[in-house]
XYZ file of N, CA and C in Angstrom:
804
model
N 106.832 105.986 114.632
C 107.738 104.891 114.997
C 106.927 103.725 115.553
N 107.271 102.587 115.465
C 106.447 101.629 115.553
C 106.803 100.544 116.690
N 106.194 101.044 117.608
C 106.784 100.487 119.247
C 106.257 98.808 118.993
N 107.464 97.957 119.286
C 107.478 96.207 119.655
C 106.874 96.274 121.048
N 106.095 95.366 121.432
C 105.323 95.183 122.558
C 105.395 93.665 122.846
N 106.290 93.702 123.982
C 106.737 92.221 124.620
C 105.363 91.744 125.255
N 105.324 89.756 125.144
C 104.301 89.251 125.718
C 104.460 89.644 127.466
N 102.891 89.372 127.820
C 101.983 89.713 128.766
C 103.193 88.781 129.881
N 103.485 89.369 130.871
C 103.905 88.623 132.220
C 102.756 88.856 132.904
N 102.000 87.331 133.167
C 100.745 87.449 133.584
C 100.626 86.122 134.865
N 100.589 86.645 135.747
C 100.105 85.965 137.426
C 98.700 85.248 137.753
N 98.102 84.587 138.075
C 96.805 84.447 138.607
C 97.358 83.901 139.755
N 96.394 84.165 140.392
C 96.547 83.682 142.092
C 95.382 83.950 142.700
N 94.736 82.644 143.441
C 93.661 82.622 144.098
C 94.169 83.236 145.178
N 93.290 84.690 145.807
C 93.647 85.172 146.656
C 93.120 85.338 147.789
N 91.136 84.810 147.200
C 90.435 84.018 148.599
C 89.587 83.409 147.518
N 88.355 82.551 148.303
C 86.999 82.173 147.639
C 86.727 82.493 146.377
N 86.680 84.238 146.612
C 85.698 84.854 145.900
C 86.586 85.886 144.827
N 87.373 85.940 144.849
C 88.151 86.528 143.835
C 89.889 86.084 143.280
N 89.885 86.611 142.015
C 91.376 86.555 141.646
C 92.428 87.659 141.682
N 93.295 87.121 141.933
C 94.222 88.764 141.568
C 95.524 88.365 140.505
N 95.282 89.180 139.566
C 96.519 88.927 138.580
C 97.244 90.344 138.021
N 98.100 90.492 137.875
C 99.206 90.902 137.802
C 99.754 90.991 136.441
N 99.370 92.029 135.155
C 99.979 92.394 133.874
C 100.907 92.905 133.596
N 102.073 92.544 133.674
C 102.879 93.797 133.183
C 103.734 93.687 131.826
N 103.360 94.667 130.971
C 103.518 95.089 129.746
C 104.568 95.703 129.294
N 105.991 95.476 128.798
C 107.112 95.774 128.778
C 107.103 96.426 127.773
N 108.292 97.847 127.638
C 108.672 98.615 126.958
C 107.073 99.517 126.239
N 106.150 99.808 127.784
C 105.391 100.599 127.340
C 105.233 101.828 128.378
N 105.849 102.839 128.019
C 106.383 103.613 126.632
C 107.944 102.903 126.976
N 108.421 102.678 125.679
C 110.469 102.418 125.431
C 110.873 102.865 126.552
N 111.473 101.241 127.456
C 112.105 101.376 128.286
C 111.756 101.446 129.886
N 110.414 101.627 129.761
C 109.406 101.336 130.880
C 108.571 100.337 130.722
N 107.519 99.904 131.799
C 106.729 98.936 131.772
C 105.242 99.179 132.675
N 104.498 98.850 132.093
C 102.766 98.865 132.718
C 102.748 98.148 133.514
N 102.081 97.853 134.511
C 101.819 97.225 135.405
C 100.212 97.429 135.410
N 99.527 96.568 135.436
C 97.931 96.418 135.465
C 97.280 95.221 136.850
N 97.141 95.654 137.693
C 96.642 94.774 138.880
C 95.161 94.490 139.586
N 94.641 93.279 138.633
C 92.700 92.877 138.941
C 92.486 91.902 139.742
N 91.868 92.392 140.563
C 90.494 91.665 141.684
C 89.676 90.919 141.125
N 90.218 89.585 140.123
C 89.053 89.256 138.952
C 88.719 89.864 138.077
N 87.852 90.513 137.813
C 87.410 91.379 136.512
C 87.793 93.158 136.501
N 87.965 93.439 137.952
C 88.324 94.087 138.548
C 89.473 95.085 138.370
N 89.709 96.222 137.852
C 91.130 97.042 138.120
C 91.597 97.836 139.171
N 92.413 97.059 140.041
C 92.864 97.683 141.498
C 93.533 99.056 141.035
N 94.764 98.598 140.187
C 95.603 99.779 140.447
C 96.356 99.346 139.223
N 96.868 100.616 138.873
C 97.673 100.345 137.558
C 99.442 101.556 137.684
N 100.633 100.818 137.360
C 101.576 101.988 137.451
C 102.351 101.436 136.334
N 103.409 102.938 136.030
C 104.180 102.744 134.811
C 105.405 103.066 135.566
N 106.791 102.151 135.546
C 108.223 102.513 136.051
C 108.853 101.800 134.974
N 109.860 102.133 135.445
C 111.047 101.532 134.551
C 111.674 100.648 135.550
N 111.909 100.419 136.506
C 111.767 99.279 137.457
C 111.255 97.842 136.916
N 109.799 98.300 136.471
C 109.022 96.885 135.708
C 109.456 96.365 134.612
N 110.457 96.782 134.062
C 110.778 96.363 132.648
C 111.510 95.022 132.997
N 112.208 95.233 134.028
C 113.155 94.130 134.597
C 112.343 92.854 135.134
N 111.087 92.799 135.232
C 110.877 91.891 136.039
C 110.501 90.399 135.605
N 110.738 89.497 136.062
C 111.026 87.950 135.561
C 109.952 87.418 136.300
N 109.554 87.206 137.222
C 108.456 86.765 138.284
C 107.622 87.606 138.960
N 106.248 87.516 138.943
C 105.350 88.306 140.050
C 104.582 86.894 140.970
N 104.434 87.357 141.939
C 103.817 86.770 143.313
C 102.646 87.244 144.424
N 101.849 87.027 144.645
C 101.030 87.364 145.574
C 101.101 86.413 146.527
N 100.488 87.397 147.966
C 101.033 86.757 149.314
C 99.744 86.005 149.296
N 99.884 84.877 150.387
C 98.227 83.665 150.410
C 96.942 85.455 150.877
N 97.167 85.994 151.763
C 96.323 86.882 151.899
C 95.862 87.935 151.001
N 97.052 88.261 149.880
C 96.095 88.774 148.601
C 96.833 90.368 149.234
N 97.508 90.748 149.955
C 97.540 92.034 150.828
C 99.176 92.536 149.819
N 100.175 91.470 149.802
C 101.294 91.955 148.691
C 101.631 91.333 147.347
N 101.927 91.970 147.370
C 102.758 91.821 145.750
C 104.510 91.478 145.895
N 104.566 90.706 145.382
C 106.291 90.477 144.887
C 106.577 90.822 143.715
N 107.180 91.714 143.000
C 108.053 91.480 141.552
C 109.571 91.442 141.815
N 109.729 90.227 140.955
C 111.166 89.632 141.614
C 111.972 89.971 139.956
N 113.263 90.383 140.266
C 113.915 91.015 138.909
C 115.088 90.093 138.942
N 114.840 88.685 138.684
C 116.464 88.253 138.727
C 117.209 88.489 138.001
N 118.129 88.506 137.374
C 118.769 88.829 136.606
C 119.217 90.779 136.480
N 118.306 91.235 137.540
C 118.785 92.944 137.527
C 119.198 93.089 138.539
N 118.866 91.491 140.028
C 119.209 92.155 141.152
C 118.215 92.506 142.391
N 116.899 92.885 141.664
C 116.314 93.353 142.992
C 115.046 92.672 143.145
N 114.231 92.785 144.257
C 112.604 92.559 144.172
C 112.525 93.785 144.908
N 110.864 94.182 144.374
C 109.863 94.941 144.780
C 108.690 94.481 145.518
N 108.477 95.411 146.256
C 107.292 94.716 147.518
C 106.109 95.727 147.343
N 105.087 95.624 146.665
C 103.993 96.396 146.505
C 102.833 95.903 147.395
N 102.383 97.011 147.941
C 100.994 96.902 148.714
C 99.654 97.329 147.989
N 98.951 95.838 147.801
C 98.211 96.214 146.667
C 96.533 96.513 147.118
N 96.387 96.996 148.226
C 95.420 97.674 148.830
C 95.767 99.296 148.668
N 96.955 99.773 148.481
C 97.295 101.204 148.304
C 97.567 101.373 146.935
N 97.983 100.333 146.108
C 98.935 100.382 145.176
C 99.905 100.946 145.326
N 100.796 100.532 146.022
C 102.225 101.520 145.882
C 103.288 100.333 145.867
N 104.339 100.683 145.582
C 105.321 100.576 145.787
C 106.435 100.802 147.484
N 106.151 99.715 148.067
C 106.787 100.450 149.372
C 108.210 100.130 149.897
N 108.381 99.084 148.970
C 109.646 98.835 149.165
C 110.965 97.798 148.354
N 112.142 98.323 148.127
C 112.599 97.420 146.767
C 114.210 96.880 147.613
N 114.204 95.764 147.803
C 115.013 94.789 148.250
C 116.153 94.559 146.888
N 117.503 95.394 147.113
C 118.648 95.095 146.593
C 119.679 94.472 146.451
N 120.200 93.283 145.833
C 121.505 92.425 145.985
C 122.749 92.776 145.412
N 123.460 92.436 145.934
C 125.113 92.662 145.314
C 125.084 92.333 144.314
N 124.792 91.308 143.709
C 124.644 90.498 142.179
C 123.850 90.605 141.832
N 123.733 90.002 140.261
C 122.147 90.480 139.644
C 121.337 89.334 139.774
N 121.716 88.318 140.601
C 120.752 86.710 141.026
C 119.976 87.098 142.235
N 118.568 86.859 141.577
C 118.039 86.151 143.101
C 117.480 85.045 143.032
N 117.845 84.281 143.814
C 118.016 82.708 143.916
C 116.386 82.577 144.411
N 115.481 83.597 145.636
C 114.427 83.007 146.201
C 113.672 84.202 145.953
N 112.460 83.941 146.893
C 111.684 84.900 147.152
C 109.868 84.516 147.518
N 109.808 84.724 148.896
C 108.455 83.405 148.979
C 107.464 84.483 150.527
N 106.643 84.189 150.194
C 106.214 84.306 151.645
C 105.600 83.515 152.224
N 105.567 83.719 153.961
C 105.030 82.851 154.531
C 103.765 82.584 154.288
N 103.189 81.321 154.442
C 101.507 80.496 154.514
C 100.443 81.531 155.067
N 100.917 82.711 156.419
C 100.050 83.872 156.900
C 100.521 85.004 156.314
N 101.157 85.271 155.338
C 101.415 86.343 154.466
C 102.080 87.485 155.575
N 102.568 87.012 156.567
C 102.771 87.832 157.484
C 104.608 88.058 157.580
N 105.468 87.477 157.083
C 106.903 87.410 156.830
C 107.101 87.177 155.395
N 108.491 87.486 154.774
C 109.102 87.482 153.725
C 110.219 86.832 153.398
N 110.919 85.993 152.797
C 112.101 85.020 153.383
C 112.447 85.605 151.763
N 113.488 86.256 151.752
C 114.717 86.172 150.304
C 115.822 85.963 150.749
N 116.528 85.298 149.304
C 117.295 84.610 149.058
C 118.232 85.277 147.804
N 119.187 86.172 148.297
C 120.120 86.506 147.181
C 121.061 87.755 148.184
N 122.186 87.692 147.339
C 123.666 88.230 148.263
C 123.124 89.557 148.635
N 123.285 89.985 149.723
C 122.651 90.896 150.241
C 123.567 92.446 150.284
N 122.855 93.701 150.449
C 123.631 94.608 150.242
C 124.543 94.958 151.501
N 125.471 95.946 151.110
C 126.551 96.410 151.942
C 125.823 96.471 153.461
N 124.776 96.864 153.491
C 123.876 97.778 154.699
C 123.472 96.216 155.518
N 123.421 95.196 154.563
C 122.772 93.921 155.328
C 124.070 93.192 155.574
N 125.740 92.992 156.079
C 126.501 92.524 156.365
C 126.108 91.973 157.688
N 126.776 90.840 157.689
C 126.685 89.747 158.718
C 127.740 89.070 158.952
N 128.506 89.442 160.345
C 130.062 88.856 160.872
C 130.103 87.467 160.330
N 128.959 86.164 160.673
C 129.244 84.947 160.774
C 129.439 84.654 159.416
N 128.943 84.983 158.177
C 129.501 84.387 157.231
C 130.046 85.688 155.886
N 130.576 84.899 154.859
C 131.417 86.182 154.033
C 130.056 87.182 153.320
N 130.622 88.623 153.154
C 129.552 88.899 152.111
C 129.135 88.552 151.301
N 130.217 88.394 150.480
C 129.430 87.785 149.016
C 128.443 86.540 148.868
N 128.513 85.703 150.005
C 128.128 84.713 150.211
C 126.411 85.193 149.863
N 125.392 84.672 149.207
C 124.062 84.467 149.595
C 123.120 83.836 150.714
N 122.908 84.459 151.047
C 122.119 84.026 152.671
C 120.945 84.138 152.676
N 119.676 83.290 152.802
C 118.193 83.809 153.286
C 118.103 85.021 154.449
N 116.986 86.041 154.212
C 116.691 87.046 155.286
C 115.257 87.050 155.300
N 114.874 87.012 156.480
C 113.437 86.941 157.033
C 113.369 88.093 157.554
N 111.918 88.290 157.002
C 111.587 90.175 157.248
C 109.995 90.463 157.589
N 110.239 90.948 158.462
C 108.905 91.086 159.075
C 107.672 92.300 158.124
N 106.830 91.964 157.307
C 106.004 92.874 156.609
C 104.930 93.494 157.330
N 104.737 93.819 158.138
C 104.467 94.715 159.003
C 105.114 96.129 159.581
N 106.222 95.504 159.515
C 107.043 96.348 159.897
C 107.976 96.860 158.941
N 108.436 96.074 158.033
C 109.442 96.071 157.081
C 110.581 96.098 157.417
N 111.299 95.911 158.366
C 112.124 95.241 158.997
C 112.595 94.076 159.060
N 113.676 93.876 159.264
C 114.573 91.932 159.031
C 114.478 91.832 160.229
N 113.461 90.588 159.996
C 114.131 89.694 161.583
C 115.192 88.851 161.749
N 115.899 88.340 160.778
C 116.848 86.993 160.885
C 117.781 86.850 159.446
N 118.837 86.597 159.660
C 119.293 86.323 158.455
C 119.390 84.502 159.184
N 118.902 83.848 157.989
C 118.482 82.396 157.848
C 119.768 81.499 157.801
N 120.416 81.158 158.648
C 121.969 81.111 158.778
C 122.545 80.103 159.613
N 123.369 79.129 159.232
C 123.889 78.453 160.149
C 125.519 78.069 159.697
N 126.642 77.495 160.651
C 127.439 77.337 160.360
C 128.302 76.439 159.000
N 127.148 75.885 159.027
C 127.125 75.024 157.552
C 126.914 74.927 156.303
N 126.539 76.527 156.198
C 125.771 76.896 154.794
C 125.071 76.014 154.101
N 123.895 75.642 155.040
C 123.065 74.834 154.869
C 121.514 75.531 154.129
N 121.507 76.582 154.229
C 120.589 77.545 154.257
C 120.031 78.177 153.142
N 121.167 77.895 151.845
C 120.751 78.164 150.595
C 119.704 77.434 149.856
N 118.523 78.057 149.563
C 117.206 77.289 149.267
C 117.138 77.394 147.768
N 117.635 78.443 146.854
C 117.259 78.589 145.687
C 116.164 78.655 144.924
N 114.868 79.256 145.895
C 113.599 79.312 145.613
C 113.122 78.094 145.350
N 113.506 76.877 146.339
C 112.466 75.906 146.911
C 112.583 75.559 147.588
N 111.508 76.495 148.856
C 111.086 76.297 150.165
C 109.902 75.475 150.040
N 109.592 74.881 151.095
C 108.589 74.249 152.033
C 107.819 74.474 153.303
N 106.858 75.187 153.424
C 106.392 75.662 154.602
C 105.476 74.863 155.298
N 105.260 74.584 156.896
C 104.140 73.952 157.825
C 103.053 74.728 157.235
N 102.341 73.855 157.267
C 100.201 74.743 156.863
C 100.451 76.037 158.135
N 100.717 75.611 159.459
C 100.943 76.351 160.498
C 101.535 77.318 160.414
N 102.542 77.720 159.487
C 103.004 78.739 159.234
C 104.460 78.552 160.561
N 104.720 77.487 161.069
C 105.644 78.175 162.421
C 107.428 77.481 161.780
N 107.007 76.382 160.819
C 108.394 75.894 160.354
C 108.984 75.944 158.544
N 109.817 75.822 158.236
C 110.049 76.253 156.685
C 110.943 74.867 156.691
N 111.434 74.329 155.511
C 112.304 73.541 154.906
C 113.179 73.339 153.182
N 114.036 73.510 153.544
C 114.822 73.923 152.325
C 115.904 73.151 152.172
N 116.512 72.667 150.699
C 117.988 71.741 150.703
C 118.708 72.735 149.658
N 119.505 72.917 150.222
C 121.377 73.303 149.501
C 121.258 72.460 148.549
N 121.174 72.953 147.353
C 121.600 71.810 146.183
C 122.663 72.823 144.995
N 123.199 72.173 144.369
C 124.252 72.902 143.281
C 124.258 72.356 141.965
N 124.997 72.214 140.868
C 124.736 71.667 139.959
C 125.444 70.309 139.656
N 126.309 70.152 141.175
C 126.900 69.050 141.005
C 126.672 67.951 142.089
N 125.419 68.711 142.834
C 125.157 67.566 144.235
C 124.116 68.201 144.633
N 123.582 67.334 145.515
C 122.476 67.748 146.477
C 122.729 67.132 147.947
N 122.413 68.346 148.331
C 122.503 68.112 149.946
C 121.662 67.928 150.803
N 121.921 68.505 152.314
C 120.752 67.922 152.853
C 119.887 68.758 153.121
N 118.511 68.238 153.561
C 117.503 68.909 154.123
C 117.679 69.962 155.449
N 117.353 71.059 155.338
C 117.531 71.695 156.810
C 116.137 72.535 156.895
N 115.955 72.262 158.811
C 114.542 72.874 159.070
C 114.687 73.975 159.957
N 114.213 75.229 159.832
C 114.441 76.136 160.173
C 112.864 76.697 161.041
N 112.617 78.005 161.738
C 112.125 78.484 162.346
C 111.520 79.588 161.595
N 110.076 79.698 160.795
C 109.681 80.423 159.985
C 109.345 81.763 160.779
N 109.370 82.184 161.555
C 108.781 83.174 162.669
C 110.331 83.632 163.010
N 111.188 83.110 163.507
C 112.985 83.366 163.621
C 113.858 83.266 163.387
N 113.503 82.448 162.394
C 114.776 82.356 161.517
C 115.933 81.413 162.214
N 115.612 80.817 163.445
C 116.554 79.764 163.884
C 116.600 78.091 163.188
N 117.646 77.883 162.938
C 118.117 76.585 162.970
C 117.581 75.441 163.413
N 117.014 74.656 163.183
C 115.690 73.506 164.112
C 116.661 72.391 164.669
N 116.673 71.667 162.688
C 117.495 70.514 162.585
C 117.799 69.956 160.986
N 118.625 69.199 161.203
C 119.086 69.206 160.021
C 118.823 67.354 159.276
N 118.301 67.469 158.108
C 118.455 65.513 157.808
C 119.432 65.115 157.427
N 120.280 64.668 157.288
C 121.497 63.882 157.058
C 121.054 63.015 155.503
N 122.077 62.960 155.122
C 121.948 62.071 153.745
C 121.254 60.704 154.377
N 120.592 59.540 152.927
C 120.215 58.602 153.509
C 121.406 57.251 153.069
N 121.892 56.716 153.764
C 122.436 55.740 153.524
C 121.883 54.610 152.428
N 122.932 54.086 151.329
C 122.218 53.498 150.298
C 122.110 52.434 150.964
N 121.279 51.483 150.340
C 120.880 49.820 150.973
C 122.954 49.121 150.947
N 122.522 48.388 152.048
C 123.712 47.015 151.844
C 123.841 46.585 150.645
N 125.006 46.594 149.769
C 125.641 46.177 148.464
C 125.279 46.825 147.684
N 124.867 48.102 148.134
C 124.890 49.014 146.883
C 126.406 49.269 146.423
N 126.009 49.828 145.106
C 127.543 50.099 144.456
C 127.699 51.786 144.872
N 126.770 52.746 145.568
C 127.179 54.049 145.591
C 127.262 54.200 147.231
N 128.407 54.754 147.338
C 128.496 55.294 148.929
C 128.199 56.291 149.502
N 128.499 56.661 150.456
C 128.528 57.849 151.633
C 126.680 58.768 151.441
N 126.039 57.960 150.805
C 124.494 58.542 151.148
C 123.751 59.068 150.529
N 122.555 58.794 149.817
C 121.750 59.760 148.518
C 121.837 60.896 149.379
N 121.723 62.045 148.459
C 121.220 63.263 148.285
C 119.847 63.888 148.264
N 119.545 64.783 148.737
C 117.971 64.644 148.718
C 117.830 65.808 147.734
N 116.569 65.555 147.130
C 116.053 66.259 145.532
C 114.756 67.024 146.154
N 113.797 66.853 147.094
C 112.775 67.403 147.473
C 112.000 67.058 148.562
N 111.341 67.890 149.474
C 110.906 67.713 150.791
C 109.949 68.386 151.466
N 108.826 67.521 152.076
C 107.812 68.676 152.345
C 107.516 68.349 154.027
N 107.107 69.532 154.916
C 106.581 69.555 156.053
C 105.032 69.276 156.395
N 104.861 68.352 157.152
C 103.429 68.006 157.565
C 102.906 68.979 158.099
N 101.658 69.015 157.929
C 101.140 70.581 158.234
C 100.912 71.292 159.578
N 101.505 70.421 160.423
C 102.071 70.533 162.375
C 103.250 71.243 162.086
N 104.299 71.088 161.288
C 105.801 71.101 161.052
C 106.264 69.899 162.058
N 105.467 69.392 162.532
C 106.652 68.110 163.494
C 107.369 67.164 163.199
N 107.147 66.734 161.261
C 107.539 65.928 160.706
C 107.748 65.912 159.355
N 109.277 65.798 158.354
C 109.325 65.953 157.111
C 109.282 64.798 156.350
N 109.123 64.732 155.408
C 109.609 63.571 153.916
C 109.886 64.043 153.269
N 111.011 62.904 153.087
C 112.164 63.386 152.010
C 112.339 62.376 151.092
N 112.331 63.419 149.265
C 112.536 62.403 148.778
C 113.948 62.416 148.168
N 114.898 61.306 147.936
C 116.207 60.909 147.922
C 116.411 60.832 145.722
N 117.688 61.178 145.628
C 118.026 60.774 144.421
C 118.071 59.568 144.053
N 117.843 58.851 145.022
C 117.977 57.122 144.227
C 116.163 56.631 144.466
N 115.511 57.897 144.388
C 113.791 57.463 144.628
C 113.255 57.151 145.671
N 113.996 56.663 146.703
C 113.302 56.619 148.131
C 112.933 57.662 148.855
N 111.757 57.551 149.503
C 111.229 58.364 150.328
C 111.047 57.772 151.570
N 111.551 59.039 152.668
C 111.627 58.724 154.451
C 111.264 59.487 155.183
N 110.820 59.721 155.977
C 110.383 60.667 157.220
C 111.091 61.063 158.023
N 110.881 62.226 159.001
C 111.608 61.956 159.839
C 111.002 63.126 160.918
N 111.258 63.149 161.988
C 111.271 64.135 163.394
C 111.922 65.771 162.676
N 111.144 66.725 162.062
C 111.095 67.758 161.870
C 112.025 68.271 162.902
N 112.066 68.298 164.097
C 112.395 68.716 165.320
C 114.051 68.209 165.787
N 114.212 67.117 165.449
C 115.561 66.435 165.920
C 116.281 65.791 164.940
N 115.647 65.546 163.839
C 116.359 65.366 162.642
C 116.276 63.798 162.864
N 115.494 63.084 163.671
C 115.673 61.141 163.865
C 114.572 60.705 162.890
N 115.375 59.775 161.668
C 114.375 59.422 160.786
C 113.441 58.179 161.775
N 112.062 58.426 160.947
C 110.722 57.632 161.649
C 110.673 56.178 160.901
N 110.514 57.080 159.403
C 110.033 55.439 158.959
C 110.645 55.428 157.281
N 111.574 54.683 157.071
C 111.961 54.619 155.462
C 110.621 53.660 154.534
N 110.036 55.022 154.069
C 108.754 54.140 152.771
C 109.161 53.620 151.497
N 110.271 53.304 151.207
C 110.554 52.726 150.129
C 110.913 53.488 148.731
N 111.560 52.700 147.712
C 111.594 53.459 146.167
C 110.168 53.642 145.807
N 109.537 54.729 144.956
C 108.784 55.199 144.362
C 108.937 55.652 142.627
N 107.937 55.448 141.612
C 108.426 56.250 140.697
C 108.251 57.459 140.949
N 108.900 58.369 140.050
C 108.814 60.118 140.148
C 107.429 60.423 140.505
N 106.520 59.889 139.521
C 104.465 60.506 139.764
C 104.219 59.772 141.156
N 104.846 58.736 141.545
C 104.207 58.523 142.979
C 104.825 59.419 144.148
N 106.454 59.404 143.888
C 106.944 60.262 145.135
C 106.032 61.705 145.514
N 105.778 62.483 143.854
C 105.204 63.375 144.144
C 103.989 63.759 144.743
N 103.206 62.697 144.225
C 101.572 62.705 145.127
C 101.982 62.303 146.911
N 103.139 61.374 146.897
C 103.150 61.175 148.147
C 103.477 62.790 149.030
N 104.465 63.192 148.313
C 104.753 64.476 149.061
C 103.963 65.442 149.291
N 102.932 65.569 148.196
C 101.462 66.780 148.043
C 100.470 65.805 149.415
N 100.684 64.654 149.171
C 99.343 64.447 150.634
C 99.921 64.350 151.972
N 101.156 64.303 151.844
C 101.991 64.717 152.988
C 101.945 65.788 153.579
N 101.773 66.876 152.705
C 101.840 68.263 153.249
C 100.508 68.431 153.592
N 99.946 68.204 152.832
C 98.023 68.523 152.857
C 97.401 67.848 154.516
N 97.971 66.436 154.200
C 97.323 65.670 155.441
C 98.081 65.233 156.416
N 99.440 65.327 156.293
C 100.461 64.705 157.080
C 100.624 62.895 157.365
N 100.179 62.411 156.201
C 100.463 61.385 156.220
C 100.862 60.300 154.598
């Protein structure tokens, strides 16, 4: 019988200086399972076969090179492999078969997902079904926080923004029919910071009640964000209190973006 062999889901990720780590996995080998092949550069760490892997849509390594993410959207779950043991240590389940996120922190030391969480992870303040970020301590493997505020502000959809510092995160609620605002949260607790408010269009504009923001990055203190707006402007503001600093003007798309990459890099 003549086994079909799906293309390579293949990762690279600088994981320090001196080496790479990438991540093969080889679907429907044997029918219905999947390979997993994991190198240190030239290197073969560890290799496993589940049927788990067949599902998987995204792989990730943490900045320290210490985990593994395989994220299965569309089945529902991610897997958390420790790729100093090779194992498998732990597989994060959602009510639905979406997962919207899945990131770790800048010190590889927390886990922030993003998709409706199971029966066992219920939370009074908002509905189940609802999708909520949960911050989880990888050390421990334990949740520290479900990422939460009264505003369901909190839905990131796998694009976060983290301080170089590792101490603040930033994420916008967006849908397919709007974008909302920026909210800055507590990467270590998962608390609520502050939130940016839409930006008001110029005097005699023809659109009201405030652009929407499309993307946003934290200076590498976290003390200060930029944001860039659907009508192309980019503004700053107090990370901390949410008081914009300084409105920099419309940009085209290739400039907003370099502005935002040296923003994060240099904070300015």
């Amino acid at each position: 019988m003549r086994i079909l062999f799906l293309p390579l889901l293949t990762l690279l990720l600088c994981a320090s200086a001196s080496a790479q780590l990438r991540a093969d996995i080889q679907k429907d080998t044997p029918v219905g399972q999947a390979t997993m092949r994991v190198y240190g550069g030239e290197q073969l760490l560890f290799q496993a076969t589940t049927s788990g892997l067949n599902a998987v849509t995204e792989s990730k390594f943490s900045p320290d090179g210490k985990w593994l993410l395989n994220i299965a959207d569309g089945s529902g779950y991610v897997q958390l492999w420790d790729v100093e043991k090779g194992e498998r240590v732990k597989t994060f389940l959602s009510q639905s078969s979406r997962i919207f996120g899945a990131d770790f922190t800048p010190d590889g030391q927390r886990l922030l997902l993003d998709f409706s969480g199971s029966k066992g992870m219920a939370d009074s303040r908002r509905p189940g079904y609802l999708p909520s970020p949960t911050l989880w301590n990888l050390a421990t493997l334990e949740r520290i926080a479900f990422v939460y505020n009264d505003k369901r502000e909190s839905f990131y959809d796998g694009k976060v923004t983290f301080s170089t510092n590792g101490e603040r995160m930033a994420f916008i609620r967006q849908s397919s029919h709007s974008y909302g605002p920026v909210s800055v949260w507590n990467a270590k607790t998962g608390a609520h910071i502050a939130t940016i408010s839409r930006l008001p269009y110029p005097q005699g504009a023809a659109q009201t009640g405030g652009a929407g923001s499309v993307d946003a990055r934290l200076s590498p203190d976290g003390r200060r964000v930029l944001v860039q707006y659907v009508d192309s402007r980019l503004a700053e503001y107090d990370a901390g209190t949410g008081t914009r600093l300084k409105l920099r003007g419309e940009f085209s798309a290739a400039d907003a973006g370099a502005a935002l990459e040296q923003f994060a890099r240099e904070g300015r």
